[in-house]
Every structure is written in structure tokens, then in C-alpha cells.
mmCIF file of C-alpha atoms in Angstrom:
data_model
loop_
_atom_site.group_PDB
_atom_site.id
_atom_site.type_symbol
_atom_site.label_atom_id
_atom_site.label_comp_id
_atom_site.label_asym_id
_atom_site.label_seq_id
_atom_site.Cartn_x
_atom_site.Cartn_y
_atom_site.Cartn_z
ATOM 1 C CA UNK Y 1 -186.121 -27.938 149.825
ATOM 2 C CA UNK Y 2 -182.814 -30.159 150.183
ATOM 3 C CA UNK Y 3 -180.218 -29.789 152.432
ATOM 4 C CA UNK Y 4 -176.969 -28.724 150.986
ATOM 5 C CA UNK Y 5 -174.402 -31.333 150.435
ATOM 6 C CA UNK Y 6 -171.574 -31.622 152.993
ATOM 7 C CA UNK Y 7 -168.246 -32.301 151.978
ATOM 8 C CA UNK Y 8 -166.740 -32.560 155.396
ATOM 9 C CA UNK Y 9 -166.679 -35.990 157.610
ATOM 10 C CA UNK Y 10 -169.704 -37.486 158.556
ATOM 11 C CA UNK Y 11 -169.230 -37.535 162.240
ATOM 12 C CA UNK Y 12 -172.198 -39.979 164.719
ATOM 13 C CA UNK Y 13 -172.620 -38.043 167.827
ATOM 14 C CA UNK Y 14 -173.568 -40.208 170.487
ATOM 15 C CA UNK Y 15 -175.276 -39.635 173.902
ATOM 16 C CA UNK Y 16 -177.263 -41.348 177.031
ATOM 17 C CA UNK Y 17 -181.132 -41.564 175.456
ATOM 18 C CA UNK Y 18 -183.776 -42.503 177.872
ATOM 19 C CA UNK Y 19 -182.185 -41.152 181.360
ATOM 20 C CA UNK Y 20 -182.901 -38.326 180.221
ATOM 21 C CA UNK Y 21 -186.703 -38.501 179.099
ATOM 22 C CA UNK Y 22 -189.065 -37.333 181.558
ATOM 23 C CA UNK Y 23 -192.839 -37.734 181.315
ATOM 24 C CA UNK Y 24 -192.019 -37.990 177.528
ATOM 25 C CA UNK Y 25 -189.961 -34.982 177.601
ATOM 26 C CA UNK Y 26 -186.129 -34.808 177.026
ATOM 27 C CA UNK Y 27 -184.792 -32.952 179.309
ATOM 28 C CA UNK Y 28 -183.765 -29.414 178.215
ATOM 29 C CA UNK Y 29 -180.462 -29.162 179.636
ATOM 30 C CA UNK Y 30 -179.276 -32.216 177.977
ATOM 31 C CA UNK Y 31 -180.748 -31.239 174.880
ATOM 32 C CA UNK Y 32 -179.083 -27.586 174.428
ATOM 33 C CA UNK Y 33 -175.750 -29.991 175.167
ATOM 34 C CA UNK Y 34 -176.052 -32.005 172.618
ATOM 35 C CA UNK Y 35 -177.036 -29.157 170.175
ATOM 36 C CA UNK Y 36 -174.001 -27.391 171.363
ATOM 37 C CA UNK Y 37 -171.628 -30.410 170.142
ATOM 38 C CA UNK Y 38 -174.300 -30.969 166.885
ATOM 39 C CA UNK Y 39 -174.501 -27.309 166.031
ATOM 40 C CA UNK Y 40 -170.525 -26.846 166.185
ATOM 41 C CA UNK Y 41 -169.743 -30.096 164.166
ATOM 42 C CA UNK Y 42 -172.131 -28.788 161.669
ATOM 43 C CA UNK Y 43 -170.379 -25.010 161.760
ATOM 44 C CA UNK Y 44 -166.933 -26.918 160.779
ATOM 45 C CA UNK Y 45 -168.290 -28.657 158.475
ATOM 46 C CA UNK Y 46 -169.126 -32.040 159.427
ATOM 47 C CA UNK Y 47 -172.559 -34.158 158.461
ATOM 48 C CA UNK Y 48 -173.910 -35.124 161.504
ATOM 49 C CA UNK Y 49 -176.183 -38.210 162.704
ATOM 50 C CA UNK Y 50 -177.424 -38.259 166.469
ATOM 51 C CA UNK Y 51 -180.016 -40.507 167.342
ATOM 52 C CA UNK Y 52 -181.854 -37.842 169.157
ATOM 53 C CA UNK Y 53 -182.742 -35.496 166.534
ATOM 54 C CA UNK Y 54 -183.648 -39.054 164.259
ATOM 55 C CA UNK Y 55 -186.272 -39.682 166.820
ATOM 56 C CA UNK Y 56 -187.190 -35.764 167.546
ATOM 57 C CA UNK Y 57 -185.930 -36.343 171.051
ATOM 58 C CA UNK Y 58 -188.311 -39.243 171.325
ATOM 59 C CA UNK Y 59 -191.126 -37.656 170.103
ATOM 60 C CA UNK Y 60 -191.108 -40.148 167.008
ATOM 61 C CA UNK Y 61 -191.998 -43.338 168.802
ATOM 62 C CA UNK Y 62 -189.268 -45.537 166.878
ATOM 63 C CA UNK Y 63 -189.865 -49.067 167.464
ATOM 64 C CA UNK Y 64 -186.485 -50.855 168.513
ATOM 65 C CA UNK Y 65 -185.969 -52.693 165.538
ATOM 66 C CA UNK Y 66 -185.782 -49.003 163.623
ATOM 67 C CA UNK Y 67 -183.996 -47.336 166.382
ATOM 68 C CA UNK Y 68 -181.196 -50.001 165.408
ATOM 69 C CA UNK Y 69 -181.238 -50.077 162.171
ATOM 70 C CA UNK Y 70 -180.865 -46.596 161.813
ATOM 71 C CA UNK Y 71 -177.854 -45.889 164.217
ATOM 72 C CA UNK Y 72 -176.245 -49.518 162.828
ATOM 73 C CA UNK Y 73 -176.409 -47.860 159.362
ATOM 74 C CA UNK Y 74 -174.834 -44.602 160.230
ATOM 75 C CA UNK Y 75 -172.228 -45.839 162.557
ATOM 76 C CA UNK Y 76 -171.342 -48.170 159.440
ATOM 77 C CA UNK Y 77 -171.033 -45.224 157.203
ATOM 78 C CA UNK Y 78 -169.448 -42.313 159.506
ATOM 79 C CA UNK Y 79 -165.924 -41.267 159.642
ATOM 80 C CA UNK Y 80 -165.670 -40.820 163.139
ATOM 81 C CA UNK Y 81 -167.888 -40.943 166.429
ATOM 82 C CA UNK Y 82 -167.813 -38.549 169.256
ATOM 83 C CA UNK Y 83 -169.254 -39.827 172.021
ATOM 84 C CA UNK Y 84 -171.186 -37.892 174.923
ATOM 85 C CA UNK Y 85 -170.327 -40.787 178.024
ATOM 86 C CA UNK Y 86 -171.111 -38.551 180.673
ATOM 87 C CA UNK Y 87 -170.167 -40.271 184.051
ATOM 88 C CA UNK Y 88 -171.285 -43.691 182.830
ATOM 89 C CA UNK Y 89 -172.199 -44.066 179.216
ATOM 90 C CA UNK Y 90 -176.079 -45.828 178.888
ATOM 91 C CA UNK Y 91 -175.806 -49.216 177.393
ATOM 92 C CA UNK Y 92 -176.688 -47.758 174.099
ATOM 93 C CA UNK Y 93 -173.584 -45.870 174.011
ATOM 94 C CA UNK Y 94 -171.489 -48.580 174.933
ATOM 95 C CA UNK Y 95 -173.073 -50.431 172.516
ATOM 96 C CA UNK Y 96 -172.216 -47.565 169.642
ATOM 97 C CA UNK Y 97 -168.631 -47.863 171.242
ATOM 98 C CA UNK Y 98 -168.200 -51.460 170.677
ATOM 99 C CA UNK Y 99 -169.729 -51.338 167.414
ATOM 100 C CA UNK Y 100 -167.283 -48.544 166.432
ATOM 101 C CA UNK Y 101 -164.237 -50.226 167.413
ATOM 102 C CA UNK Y 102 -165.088 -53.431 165.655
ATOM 103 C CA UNK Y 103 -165.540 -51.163 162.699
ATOM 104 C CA UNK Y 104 -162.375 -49.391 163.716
ATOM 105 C CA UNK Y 105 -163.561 -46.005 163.781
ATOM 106 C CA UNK Y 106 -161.696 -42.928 165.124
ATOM 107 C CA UNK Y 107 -163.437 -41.881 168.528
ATOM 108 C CA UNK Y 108 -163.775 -38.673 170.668
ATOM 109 C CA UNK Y 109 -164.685 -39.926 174.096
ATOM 110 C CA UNK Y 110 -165.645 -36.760 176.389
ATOM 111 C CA UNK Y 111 -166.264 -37.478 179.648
ATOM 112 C CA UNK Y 112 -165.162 -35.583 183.721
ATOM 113 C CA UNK Y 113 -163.149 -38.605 183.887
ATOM 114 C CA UNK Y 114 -161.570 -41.045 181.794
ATOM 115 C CA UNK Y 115 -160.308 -42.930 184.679
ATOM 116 C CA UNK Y 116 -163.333 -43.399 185.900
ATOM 117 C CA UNK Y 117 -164.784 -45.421 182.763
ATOM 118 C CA UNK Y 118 -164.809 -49.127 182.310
ATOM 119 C CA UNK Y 119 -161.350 -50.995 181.478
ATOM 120 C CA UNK Y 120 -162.953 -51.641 178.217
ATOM 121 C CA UNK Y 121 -163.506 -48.337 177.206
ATOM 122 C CA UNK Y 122 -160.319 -47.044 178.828
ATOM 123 C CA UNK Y 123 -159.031 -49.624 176.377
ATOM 124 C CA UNK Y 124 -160.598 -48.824 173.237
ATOM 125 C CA UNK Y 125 -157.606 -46.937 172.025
ATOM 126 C CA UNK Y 126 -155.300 -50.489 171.428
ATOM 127 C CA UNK Y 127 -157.904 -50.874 168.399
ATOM 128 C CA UNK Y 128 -158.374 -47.612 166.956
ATOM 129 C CA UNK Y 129 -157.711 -43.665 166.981
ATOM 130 C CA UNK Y 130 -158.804 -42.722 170.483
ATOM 131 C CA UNK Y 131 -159.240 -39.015 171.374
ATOM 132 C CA UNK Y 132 -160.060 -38.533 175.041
ATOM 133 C CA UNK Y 133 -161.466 -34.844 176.087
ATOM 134 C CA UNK Y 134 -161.986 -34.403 180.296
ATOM 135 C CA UNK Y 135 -163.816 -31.654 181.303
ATOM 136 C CA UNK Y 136 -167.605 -30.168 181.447
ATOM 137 C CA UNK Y 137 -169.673 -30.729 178.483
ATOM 138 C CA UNK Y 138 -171.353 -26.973 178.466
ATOM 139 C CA UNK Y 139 -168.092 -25.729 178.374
ATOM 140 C CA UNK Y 140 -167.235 -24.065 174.838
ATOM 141 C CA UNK Y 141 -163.920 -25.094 175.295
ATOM 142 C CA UNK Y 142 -164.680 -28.506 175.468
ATOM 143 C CA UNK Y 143 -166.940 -28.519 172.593
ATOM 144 C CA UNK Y 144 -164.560 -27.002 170.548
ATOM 145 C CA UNK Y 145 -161.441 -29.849 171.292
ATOM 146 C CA UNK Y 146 -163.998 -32.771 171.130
ATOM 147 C CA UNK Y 147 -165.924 -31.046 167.886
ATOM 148 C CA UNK Y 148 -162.595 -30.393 165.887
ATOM 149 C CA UNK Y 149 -161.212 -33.853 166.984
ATOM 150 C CA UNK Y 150 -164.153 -35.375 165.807
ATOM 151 C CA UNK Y 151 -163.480 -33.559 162.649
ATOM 152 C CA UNK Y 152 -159.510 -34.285 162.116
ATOM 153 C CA UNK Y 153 -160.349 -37.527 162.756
ATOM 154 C CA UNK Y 154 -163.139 -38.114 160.498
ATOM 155 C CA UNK Y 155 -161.190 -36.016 157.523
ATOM 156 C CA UNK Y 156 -158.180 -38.419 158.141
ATOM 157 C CA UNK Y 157 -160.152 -41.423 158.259
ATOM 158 C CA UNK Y 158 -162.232 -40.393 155.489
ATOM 159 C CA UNK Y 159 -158.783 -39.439 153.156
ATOM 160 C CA UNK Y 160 -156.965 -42.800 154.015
ATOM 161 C CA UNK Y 161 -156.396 -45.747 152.200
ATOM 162 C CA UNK Y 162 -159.137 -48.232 152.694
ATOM 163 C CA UNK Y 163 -158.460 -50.719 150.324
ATOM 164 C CA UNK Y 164 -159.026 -53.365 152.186
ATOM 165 C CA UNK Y 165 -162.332 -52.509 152.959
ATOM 166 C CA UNK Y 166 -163.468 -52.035 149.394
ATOM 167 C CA UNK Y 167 -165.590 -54.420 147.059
ATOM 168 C CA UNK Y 168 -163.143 -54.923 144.359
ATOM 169 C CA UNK Y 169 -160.667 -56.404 147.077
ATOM 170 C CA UNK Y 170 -163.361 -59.442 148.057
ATOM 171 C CA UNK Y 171 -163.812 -60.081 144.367
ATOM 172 C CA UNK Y 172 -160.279 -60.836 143.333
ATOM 173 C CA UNK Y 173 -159.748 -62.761 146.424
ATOM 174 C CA UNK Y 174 -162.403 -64.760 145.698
ATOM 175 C CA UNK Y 175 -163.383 -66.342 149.306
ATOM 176 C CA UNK Y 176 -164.284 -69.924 149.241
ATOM 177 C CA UNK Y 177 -165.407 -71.965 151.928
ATOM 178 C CA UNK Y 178 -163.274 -74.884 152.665
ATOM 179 C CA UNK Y 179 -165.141 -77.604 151.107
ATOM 180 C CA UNK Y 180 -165.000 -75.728 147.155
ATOM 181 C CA UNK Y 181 -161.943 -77.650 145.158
ATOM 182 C CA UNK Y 182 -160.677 -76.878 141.905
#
């Protein structure tokens, strides 16, 4: 059977990976937070990609090369990300960060403390819609700011006017390289 079609934003949740595998195992208290943000995106709404439930909490075995092009193709396609940084993010968080504000994607950063994150992070909001939620990541409240962020965020994003991004706009400006004349 299909899923149903969601009409909402499609929102990339993103989260420290391998810190938190164990003898194979992800760890279960990570796990039941990430399904808490997952599970309340998907209540209001929102499609959801996270990396972990692609590779059945690493269960799957994805080689790299996969791994990459998987996440590469959803962060290229989502309307938002909301982003799990914990104290530190991992560097494939950071690396979903950078790639989202090149791609200038709204972001929901939660973390104890934005202060505490890298100057480039603390900067990300100079390039694109920056939502920062502090607190404890089991904490409903939290999900619920950071889940319904992720969500305005991703419905605005999704409803604005991307022309510039579209097909038809390369076409008529036809791009040439500098050595075409005529």
C-alpha cells in the first residue's frame, strides 16, 4: 500500500548519526528524540526525510556514496530543515547546514545553547530564515516551537516566489560562456 500524499512542507530533520551507534545499535534515547520531532512534523502535516529512518537507524548498511546522495537529494528538494545540533552538531550536520544555506533554506536550529555553537552557525541567519529554539530536546514544548517553525517556514518557503530558481528563467537568459559571439 502507498503512503498518502502530503500536502504540507517537506521538512529534512537532521541529527548527530554515528555518536550515537553502539555495538550497531542506535541508542534508544536518541531515537525516541528524534521520533518525537519526526512524529510531530508528520502530525502537522509536514513530509519528512531524516537520514536515520532512510538507513533504519543504521541497520541498512548504506555505503557513503548512497548515504550522500540520498540526504543531497532531499536537502535539494525540502522546504525547510530543522536541525537536531545538540551541544556540537557531528560533521554531518554541519555539513547539511552548509549545504542548506548555500541553497538558502529556512532553518530551525535547536540546541541548550546557541551561544555556544560555532561563529558560522551562529551566523547562518545573514543568509537565510534562521529560527533558533534553546532548551531540552525531550521537552514537548520544545518540539512543538521547533516542529511548527519548521512548518511556517517550510509553508512560506514553499508559497514564495521562486522564479529565479525555475527552468524557464535559465532558458530565456540563455547563459553563454565568454568565448560564444554572435
Amino acid at each position: 500500500m502507498s503512503s498518502p500524499l502530503v500536502h504540507g512542507p517537506k521538512v529534512f530533520l537532521a541529527a548527530t548519526f554515528g555518536a550515537h551507534v553502539r555495538e550497531g545499535v542506535f541508542l534508544r534515547e536518541r531515537k525516541a528524540e528524534i521520533l518525537g520531532f519526526h512524529t510531530r512534523l508528520t502530525e502537522l502535516g509536514a513530509s519528512v526525510f531524516s537520514s536515520h529512518l532512510n538507513e533504519e537507524w543504521g541497520a541498512a548498511g548504506l555505503p557513503p556514496e548512497d548515504c550522500m546522495r540520498d540526504d543531497l537529494r532531499a536537502l535539494h528538494v525540502a522546504d525547510s530543515l530543522c536541525a537536531l545540533l545538540g551541544d556540537q552538531p557531528s560533521a554531518g550536520v554541519a555539513f547539511e547546514l552548509g549545504y542548506a544555506a548555500s541553497v538558502r533554506r529556512p532553518t530551525v536550529l535547536v540546541t541548550s545553547s546557541f551561544r555556544s555553537q560555532s561563529s558560522m552557525i551562529r551566523g547562518m541567519g545573514t543568509l537565510l530564515e534562521l529560527e533558533v529554539v534553546e532548551g531540552d530536546p525531550i521537552s514537548r514544548a520544545v518540539i512543538e516551537k521547533a516542529c511548527t517553525a519548521a512548518i511556517d517556514l517550510g509553508s512560506k518557503y514553499r508559497s514564495s516566489d521562486r522564479f529565479w530558481e525555475s527552468p524557464e528563467v535559465g532558458r530565456t537568459l540563455k547563459f553563454r560562456s565568454s568565448g560564444v559571439t554572435g
